[in-house]
Protein backbone atom coordinates (compact mmCIF):
# COMPACT_ATOMS: atom_id res chain seq x y z
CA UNK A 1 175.84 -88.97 -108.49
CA UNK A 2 178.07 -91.68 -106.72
CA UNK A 3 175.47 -91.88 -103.68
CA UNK A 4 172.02 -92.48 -102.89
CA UNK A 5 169.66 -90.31 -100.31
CA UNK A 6 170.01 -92.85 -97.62
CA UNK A 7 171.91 -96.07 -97.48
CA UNK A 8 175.62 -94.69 -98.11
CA UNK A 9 177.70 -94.67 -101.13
CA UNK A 10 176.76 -96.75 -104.25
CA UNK A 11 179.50 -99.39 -105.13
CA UNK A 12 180.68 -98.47 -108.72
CA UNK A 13 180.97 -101.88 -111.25
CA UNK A 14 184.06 -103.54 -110.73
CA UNK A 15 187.14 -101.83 -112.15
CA UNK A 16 185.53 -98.29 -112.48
CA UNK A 17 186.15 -97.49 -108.88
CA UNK A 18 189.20 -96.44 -107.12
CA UNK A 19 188.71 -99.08 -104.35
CA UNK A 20 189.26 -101.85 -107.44
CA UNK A 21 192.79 -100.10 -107.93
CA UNK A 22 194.06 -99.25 -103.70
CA UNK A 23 194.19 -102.40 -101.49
CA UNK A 24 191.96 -102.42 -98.72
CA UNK A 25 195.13 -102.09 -96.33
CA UNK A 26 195.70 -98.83 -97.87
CA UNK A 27 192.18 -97.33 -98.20
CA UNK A 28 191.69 -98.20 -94.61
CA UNK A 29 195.42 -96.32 -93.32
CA UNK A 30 194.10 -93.45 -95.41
CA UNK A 31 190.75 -93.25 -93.85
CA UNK A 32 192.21 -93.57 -90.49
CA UNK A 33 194.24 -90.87 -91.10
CA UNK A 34 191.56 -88.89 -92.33
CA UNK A 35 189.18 -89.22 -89.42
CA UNK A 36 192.07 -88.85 -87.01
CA UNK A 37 192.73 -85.23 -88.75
CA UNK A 38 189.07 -84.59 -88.65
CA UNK A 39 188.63 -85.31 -85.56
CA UNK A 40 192.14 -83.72 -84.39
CA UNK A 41 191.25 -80.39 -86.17
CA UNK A 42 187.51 -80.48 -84.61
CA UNK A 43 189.49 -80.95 -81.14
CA UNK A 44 190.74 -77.58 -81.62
CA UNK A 45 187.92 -75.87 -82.76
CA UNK A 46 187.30 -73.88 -79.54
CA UNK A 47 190.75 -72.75 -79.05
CA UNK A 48 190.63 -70.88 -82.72
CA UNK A 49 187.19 -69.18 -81.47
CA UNK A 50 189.22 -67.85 -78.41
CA UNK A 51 191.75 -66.44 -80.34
CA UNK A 52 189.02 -64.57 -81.70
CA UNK A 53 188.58 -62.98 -78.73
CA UNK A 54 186.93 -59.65 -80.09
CA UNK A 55 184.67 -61.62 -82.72
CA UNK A 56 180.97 -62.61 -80.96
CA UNK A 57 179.33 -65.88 -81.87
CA UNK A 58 176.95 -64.13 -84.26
CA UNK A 59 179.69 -62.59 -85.97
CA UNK A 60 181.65 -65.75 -86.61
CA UNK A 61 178.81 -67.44 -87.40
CA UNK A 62 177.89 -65.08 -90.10
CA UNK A 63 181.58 -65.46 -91.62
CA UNK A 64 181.33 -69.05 -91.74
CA UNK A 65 178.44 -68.88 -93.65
CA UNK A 66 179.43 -66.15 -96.12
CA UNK A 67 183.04 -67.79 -96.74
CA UNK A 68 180.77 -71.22 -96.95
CA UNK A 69 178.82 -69.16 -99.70
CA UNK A 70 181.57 -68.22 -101.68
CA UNK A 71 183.47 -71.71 -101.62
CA UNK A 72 179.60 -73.03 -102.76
CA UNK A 73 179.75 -70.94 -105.71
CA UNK A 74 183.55 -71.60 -106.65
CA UNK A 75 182.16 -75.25 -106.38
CA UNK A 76 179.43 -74.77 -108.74
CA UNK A 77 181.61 -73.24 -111.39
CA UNK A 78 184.22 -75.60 -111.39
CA UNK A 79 181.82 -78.49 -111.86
CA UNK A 80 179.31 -76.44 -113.71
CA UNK A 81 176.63 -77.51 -111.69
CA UNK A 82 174.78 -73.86 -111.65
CA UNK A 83 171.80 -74.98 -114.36
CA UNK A 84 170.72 -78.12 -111.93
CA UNK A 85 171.30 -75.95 -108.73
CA UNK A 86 168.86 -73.30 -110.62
CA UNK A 87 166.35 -75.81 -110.58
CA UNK A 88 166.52 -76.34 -107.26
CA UNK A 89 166.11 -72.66 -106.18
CA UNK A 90 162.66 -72.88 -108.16
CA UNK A 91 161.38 -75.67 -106.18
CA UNK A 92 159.19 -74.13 -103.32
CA UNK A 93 159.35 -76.96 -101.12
CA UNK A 94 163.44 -77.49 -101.68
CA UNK A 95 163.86 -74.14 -100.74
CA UNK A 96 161.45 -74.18 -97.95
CA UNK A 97 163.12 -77.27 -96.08
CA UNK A 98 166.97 -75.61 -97.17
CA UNK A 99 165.87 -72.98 -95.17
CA UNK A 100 164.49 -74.31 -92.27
CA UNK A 101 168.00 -76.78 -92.15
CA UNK A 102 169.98 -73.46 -92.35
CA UNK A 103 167.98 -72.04 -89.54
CA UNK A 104 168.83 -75.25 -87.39
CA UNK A 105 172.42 -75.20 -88.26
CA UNK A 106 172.94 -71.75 -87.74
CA UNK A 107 171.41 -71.93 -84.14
CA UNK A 108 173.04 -75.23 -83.45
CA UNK A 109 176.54 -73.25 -84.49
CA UNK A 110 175.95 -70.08 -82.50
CA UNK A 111 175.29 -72.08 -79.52
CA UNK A 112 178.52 -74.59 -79.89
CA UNK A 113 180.79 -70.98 -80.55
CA UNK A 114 178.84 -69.33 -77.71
CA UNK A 115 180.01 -72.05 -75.64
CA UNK A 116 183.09 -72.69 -76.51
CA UNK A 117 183.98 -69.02 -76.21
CA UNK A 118 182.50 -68.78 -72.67
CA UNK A 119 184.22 -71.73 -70.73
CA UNK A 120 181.68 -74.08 -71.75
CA UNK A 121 183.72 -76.54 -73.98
CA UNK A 122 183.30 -79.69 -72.41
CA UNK A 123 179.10 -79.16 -72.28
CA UNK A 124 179.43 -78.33 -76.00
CA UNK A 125 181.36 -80.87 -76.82
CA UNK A 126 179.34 -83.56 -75.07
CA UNK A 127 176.39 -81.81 -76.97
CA UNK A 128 177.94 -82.77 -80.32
CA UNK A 129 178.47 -86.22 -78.91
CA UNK A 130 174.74 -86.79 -77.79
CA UNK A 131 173.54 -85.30 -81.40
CA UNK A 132 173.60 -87.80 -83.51
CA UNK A 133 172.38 -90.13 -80.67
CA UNK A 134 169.01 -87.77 -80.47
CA UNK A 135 169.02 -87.45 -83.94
CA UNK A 136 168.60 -91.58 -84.62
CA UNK A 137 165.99 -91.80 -81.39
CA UNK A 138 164.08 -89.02 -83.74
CA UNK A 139 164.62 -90.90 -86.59
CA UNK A 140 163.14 -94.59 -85.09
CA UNK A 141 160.41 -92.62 -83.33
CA UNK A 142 158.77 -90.17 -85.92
CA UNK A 143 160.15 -91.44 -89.09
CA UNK A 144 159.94 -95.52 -88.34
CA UNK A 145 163.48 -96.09 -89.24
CA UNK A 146 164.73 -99.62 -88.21
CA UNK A 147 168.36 -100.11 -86.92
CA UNK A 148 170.48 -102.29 -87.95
């Protein structure tokens, strides 16, 4: 509810947002913070896949997604979201396009655990680096997006 499609976050009226009540100074050490630990925790990514040494890339995979099920559905009761998430299951063309993006993701993760579990961390790391770069290029070509 608190963002749009495309364009970011939507700036709540003033004083109904929690930016009107933190300084700047403060949001901006917390969100440092954050991304540092994001990124920090990303950073050692690969070295969690080797430790599960036995595991194969499929296999992982296919625990990420069912533990990312079951955290979805926790999520849906505690905001009681299941009646709007309903009507997205009956929407062909949702459901079409959710599955093609979980098709992409799923390939796009069993290649970055493949290589990270067979020496090849640096080339999939630099692959996550040059994604989002190809992504915009495929957004200004096909879609017509402008940068700004």
């Amino acid at each position: 509810r608190g963002f749009v499609l495309c364009g970011g976050p939507r700036r709540p009226p003033s004083g109904a947002g929690y930016s009107d009540t933190v300084p700047d100074s403060r949001l901006s050490s917390r969100g440092l913070a954050l991304a540092v630990s994001a990124y920090g925790l990303w950073g050692f990514l690969p070295v969690y896949f080797l430790l599960l040494d036995p595991s194969t890339p499929v296999e992982i995979v296919a625990w990420r997604i069912v533990l990312s099920l079951v955290f979805c559905v926790l999520l849906l009761a505690v905001t009681r979201a299941f009646r709007p998430f309903a009507a997205l299951l009956r929407d062909r063309r949702v459901m079409g396009l959710s599955l093609l993006a979980g098709i992409l993701i799923a390939i796009n993760w069993i290649v970055y655990v493949y290589g990270s579990t067979n020496g090849f961390v640096v080339e999939a790391a630099l692959g996550y680096f040059i994604n989002p770069i190809v992504s915009i290029a495929l957004g200004v070509i096909f879609l017509r997006e402008r940068l700004r």
